[in-house]
Amino acid sequence: MRLLRRLAKEVLGEEVGRKVWGRVEIIGDIAVIRKPPDVDLETLKILANELVRRLRYVRSVWAAVTPVTGTYRVREYVHLAGEERSETIYREHGCVFKVDIREVYISPVLNYEHIRVARKVAKGEYVINMFAGVGLFSIIIAKHASPSKVISIDINPIAHRLMVENIRLNKVDDVVEAVLGDACEIVKRYRGMADRVLMPLPELSVKCLPQAVEALKGKGVVHVYEFVTATSREEAVVEAKKIFGDALNELNVSYDFEEGRVVRSVGPRYYQVVLDIKISRRI
Ligand SMILES: C[S@@+](CC[C@H](N)C(=O)[O-])C[C@H]1O[C@@H](n2cnc3c(N)ncnc32)[C@H](O)[C@@H]1O
């Protein structure tokens, strides 16, 4: 049984415990519990205090009271137990990231995705990460592959500031360049320069696909992320291919789906999918 639900049943009783989401998200020394609709915050505080007592590495516990919202894709939180601090150091694939869970997007669920993409980057590639957050894909690519450049764009000024710090902390200043602003506009500066463009923001991946494609050299790879409704994981990938196939058919390109996979299941019959698409621009 998932750790949090087991603990919840122990300290709050069977009935309340059953309502608690099983997975606790650990980000550095911060634990995040999703607030179930019919369990109040005072009850969750009892559970959170027990979590701090039992898990020595947890110093602060927060309840996520909304899903990610807004342009910056950040959840709203309420402090439950331990230190009232939302900044921490998050570690992934041998890299360190300063984050502030109340100010920037951060999700350990993308852990595998970060290294999966990094492993695809060939020596000397010019990479553009359009929706970089605090720089996870960009820095992990710089550390695990040998790109010539990673342009790392985000519109959230706090994410940008933390990304600049993270680039320095991980000693990749010679390769990764943090850029603040709207990627769909900024990417136009890099027309014809990129071997690979990452679009890890489902809300804008179709809309800004033409600009991403324009940023590619004659040919290259675009990684697109999208939410799709489907009855199975396999169908979710097929659906995503239809969406991006239609969008690419509007552009003057030929394309080939290199890989497609479900990144996570978001809700009943609702999935986040990534497609790696090889694209050749027709001159
Ligand atoms: C899902 S998060 C990215 C996660 C990040 N790549 C990671 O691996 O942790 C999406 C990011 O896109 C940023 N964003 C939203 N709209 C944007 C835009 N028009 N241009 C650039 N960044 C944008 C948000 O601030 C947020 O940090």
mmCIF file of C-alpha atoms in Angstrom, residues 22-177:
data_model
loop_
_atom_site.group_PDB
_atom_site.id
_atom_site.type_symbol
_atom_site.label_atom_id
_atom_site.label_comp_id
_atom_site.label_asym_id
_atom_site.label_seq_id
_atom_site.Cartn_x
_atom_site.Cartn_y
_atom_site.Cartn_z
ATOM 1 C CA GLY A 22 -1.526 7.320 -1.659
ATOM 2 C CA ARG A 23 1.483 9.089 -3.049
ATOM 3 C CA VAL A 24 3.409 11.753 -1.205
ATOM 4 C CA GLU A 25 5.521 13.916 -3.499
ATOM 5 C CA ILE A 26 9.017 14.489 -2.157
ATOM 6 C CA ILE A 27 10.807 17.565 -3.543
ATOM 7 C CA GLY A 28 14.152 17.977 -1.799
ATOM 8 C CA ASP A 29 13.298 18.094 1.925
ATOM 9 C CA ILE A 30 9.697 19.177 1.265
ATOM 10 C CA ALA A 31 6.760 16.746 1.187
ATOM 11 C CA VAL A 32 3.619 17.639 -0.740
ATOM 12 C CA ILE A 33 0.260 16.038 0.004
ATOM 13 C CA ARG A 34 -2.681 16.520 -2.355
ATOM 14 C CA LYS A 35 -5.675 17.810 -0.429
ATOM 15 C CA PRO A 36 -8.598 15.423 -0.885
ATOM 16 C CA PRO A 37 -11.890 17.338 -1.357
ATOM 17 C CA ASP A 38 -13.553 15.918 1.774
ATOM 18 C CA VAL A 39 -10.659 15.938 4.253
ATOM 19 C CA ASP A 40 -10.091 19.282 5.984
ATOM 20 C CA LEU A 41 -6.700 20.943 6.476
ATOM 21 C CA GLU A 42 -6.714 20.509 10.278
ATOM 22 C CA THR A 43 -7.034 16.742 9.810
ATOM 23 C CA LEU A 44 -4.245 16.768 7.198
ATOM 24 C CA LYS A 45 -2.012 18.629 9.693
ATOM 25 C CA ILE A 46 -2.152 15.626 12.054
ATOM 26 C CA LEU A 47 -0.936 13.419 9.208
ATOM 27 C CA ALA A 48 1.702 15.959 8.139
ATOM 28 C CA ASN A 49 3.166 16.178 11.661
ATOM 29 C CA GLU A 50 3.451 12.402 11.742
ATOM 30 C CA LEU A 51 5.206 12.501 8.371
ATOM 31 C CA VAL A 52 7.814 14.955 9.710
ATOM 32 C CA ARG A 53 8.294 12.732 12.779
ATOM 33 C CA ARG A 54 8.724 9.498 10.797
ATOM 34 C CA LEU A 55 10.627 10.646 7.713
ATOM 35 C CA ARG A 56 13.840 12.253 8.928
ATOM 36 C CA TYR A 57 14.605 13.804 5.528
ATOM 37 C CA VAL A 58 11.290 15.712 5.447
ATOM 38 C CA ARG A 59 11.552 19.165 7.008
ATOM 39 C CA SER A 60 8.416 20.822 5.685
ATOM 40 C CA VAL A 61 4.999 19.559 4.583
ATOM 41 C CA TRP A 62 2.566 21.406 2.331
ATOM 42 C CA ALA A 63 -0.895 20.613 0.994
ATOM 43 C CA ALA A 64 -1.428 21.209 -2.713
ATOM 44 C CA VAL A 65 -4.933 22.672 -2.714
ATOM 45 C CA THR A 66 -5.318 23.246 -6.472
ATOM 46 C CA PRO A 67 -4.006 21.576 -9.612
ATOM 47 C CA VAL A 68 -1.334 23.521 -11.563
ATOM 48 C CA THR A 69 -2.897 26.704 -12.921
ATOM 49 C CA GLY A 70 -2.053 29.899 -14.803
ATOM 50 C CA THR A 71 0.722 30.772 -17.214
ATOM 51 C CA TYR A 72 3.444 29.760 -14.759
ATOM 52 C CA ARG A 73 1.837 26.323 -14.109
ATOM 53 C CA VAL A 74 2.065 26.581 -10.319
ATOM 54 C CA ARG A 75 -0.223 25.004 -7.707
ATOM 55 C CA GLU A 76 -1.570 26.764 -4.635
ATOM 56 C CA TYR A 77 -0.323 25.409 -1.337
ATOM 57 C CA VAL A 78 -1.166 25.602 2.364
ATOM 58 C CA HIS A 79 1.548 24.937 4.953
ATOM 59 C CA LEU A 80 0.800 21.903 7.147
ATOM 60 C CA ALA A 81 3.815 20.998 9.296
ATOM 61 C CA GLY A 82 7.531 21.504 9.914
ATOM 62 C CA GLU A 83 9.378 24.604 8.717
ATOM 63 C CA GLU A 84 7.227 27.095 6.829
ATOM 64 C CA ARG A 85 9.595 27.160 3.873
ATOM 65 C CA SER A 86 8.835 26.533 0.209
ATOM 66 C CA GLU A 87 12.400 26.784 -1.159
ATOM 67 C CA THR A 88 14.518 23.676 -1.313
ATOM 68 C CA ILE A 89 17.244 21.912 -3.267
ATOM 69 C CA TYR A 90 15.880 19.210 -5.549
ATOM 70 C CA ARG A 91 18.276 16.600 -6.981
ATOM 71 C CA GLU A 92 17.891 14.673 -10.229
ATOM 72 C CA HIS A 93 20.371 12.683 -12.351
ATOM 73 C CA GLY A 94 23.396 14.053 -10.485
ATOM 74 C CA CYS A 95 22.284 17.687 -10.903
ATOM 75 C CA VAL A 96 21.037 20.103 -8.218
ATOM 76 C CA PHE A 97 18.165 22.515 -8.647
ATOM 77 C CA LYS A 98 17.131 25.350 -6.397
ATOM 78 C CA VAL A 99 13.318 25.505 -6.521
ATOM 79 C CA ASP A 100 10.487 27.270 -4.760
ATOM 80 C CA ILE A 101 7.363 25.122 -4.943
ATOM 81 C CA ARG A 102 5.062 28.147 -4.473
ATOM 82 C CA GLU A 103 6.669 30.118 -7.331
ATOM 83 C CA VAL A 104 7.742 27.693 -10.052
ATOM 84 C CA TYR A 105 6.671 24.481 -11.732
ATOM 85 C CA ILE A 106 8.476 21.411 -10.439
ATOM 86 C CA SER A 107 7.437 17.773 -10.760
ATOM 87 C CA PRO A 108 9.423 14.616 -9.970
ATOM 88 C CA VAL A 109 7.106 12.812 -12.413
ATOM 89 C CA LEU A 110 9.221 14.214 -15.284
ATOM 90 C CA ASN A 111 12.357 12.568 -13.850
ATOM 91 C CA TYR A 112 12.541 9.791 -16.494
ATOM 92 C CA GLU A 113 11.528 12.157 -19.287
ATOM 93 C CA HIS A 114 14.472 14.464 -18.521
ATOM 94 C CA ILE A 115 17.068 11.719 -18.923
ATOM 95 C CA ARG A 116 15.231 10.046 -21.829
ATOM 96 C CA VAL A 117 15.507 13.237 -23.892
ATOM 97 C CA ALA A 118 19.085 13.933 -22.737
ATOM 98 C CA ARG A 119 20.151 10.490 -24.006
ATOM 99 C CA LYS A 120 18.934 11.403 -27.499
ATOM 100 C CA VAL A 121 21.093 14.504 -27.809
ATOM 101 C CA ALA A 122 24.098 13.956 -30.098
ATOM 102 C CA LYS A 123 27.471 15.674 -29.639
ATOM 103 C CA GLY A 124 27.487 19.281 -30.814
ATOM 104 C CA GLU A 125 23.694 19.692 -31.100
ATOM 105 C CA TYR A 126 22.116 23.135 -30.776
ATOM 106 C CA VAL A 127 19.110 22.685 -28.485
ATOM 107 C CA ILE A 128 16.252 25.055 -27.677
ATOM 108 C CA ASN A 129 14.090 24.402 -24.618
ATOM 109 C CA MET A 130 11.045 26.645 -25.041
ATOM 110 C CA PHE A 131 9.383 26.090 -21.652
ATOM 111 C CA ALA A 132 12.303 25.456 -19.362
ATOM 112 C CA GLY A 133 11.042 26.160 -15.820
ATOM 113 C CA VAL A 134 14.086 26.231 -13.526
ATOM 114 C CA GLY A 135 16.133 24.439 -16.189
ATOM 115 C CA LEU A 136 15.757 20.713 -15.536
ATOM 116 C CA PHE A 137 15.794 19.437 -19.140
ATOM 117 C CA SER A 138 18.403 22.036 -20.166
ATOM 118 C CA ILE A 139 20.879 21.351 -17.365
ATOM 119 C CA ILE A 140 20.450 17.557 -17.432
ATOM 120 C CA ILE A 141 21.073 17.651 -21.214
ATOM 121 C CA ALA A 142 24.189 19.793 -20.692
ATOM 122 C CA LYS A 143 25.495 17.398 -18.024
ATOM 123 C CA HIS A 144 24.647 14.072 -19.679
ATOM 124 C CA ALA A 145 25.192 14.902 -23.364
ATOM 125 C CA SER A 146 27.602 17.223 -25.172
ATOM 126 C CA PRO A 147 25.453 19.869 -26.875
ATOM 127 C CA SER A 148 27.163 22.953 -28.305
ATOM 128 C CA LYS A 149 24.405 25.192 -26.886
ATOM 129 C CA VAL A 150 21.144 24.945 -24.955
ATOM 130 C CA ILE A 151 18.874 27.992 -25.186
ATOM 131 C CA SER A 152 16.617 27.774 -22.139
ATOM 132 C CA ILE A 153 13.544 30.001 -22.211
ATOM 133 C CA ASP A 154 10.889 30.681 -19.568
ATOM 134 C CA ILE A 155 8.360 33.463 -19.087
ATOM 135 C CA ASN A 156 8.240 33.283 -15.262
ATOM 136 C CA PRO A 157 10.804 35.804 -13.862
ATOM 137 C CA ILE A 158 11.304 33.730 -10.686
ATOM 138 C CA ALA A 159 11.839 30.527 -12.695
ATOM 139 C CA HIS A 160 14.334 32.466 -14.825
ATOM 140 C CA ARG A 161 16.208 33.771 -11.757
ATOM 141 C CA LEU A 162 16.393 30.265 -10.260
ATOM 142 C CA MET A 163 17.441 28.829 -13.636
ATOM 143 C CA VAL A 164 20.350 31.310 -13.788
ATOM 144 C CA GLU A 165 21.410 30.144 -10.294
ATOM 145 C CA ASN A 166 20.995 26.477 -11.261
ATOM 146 C CA ILE A 167 23.133 26.915 -14.382
ATOM 147 C CA ARG A 168 25.878 28.316 -12.151
ATOM 148 C CA LEU A 169 25.406 25.666 -9.427
ATOM 149 C CA ASN A 170 25.788 22.880 -12.002
ATOM 150 C CA LYS A 171 28.695 24.597 -13.772
ATOM 151 C CA VAL A 172 27.116 24.562 -17.229
ATOM 152 C CA ASP A 173 27.353 28.332 -17.865
ATOM 153 C CA ASP A 174 29.435 27.716 -20.977
ATOM 154 C CA VAL A 175 26.611 25.752 -22.626
ATOM 155 C CA VAL A 176 23.224 26.738 -21.181
ATOM 156 C CA GLU A 177 21.848 30.235 -21.763
#
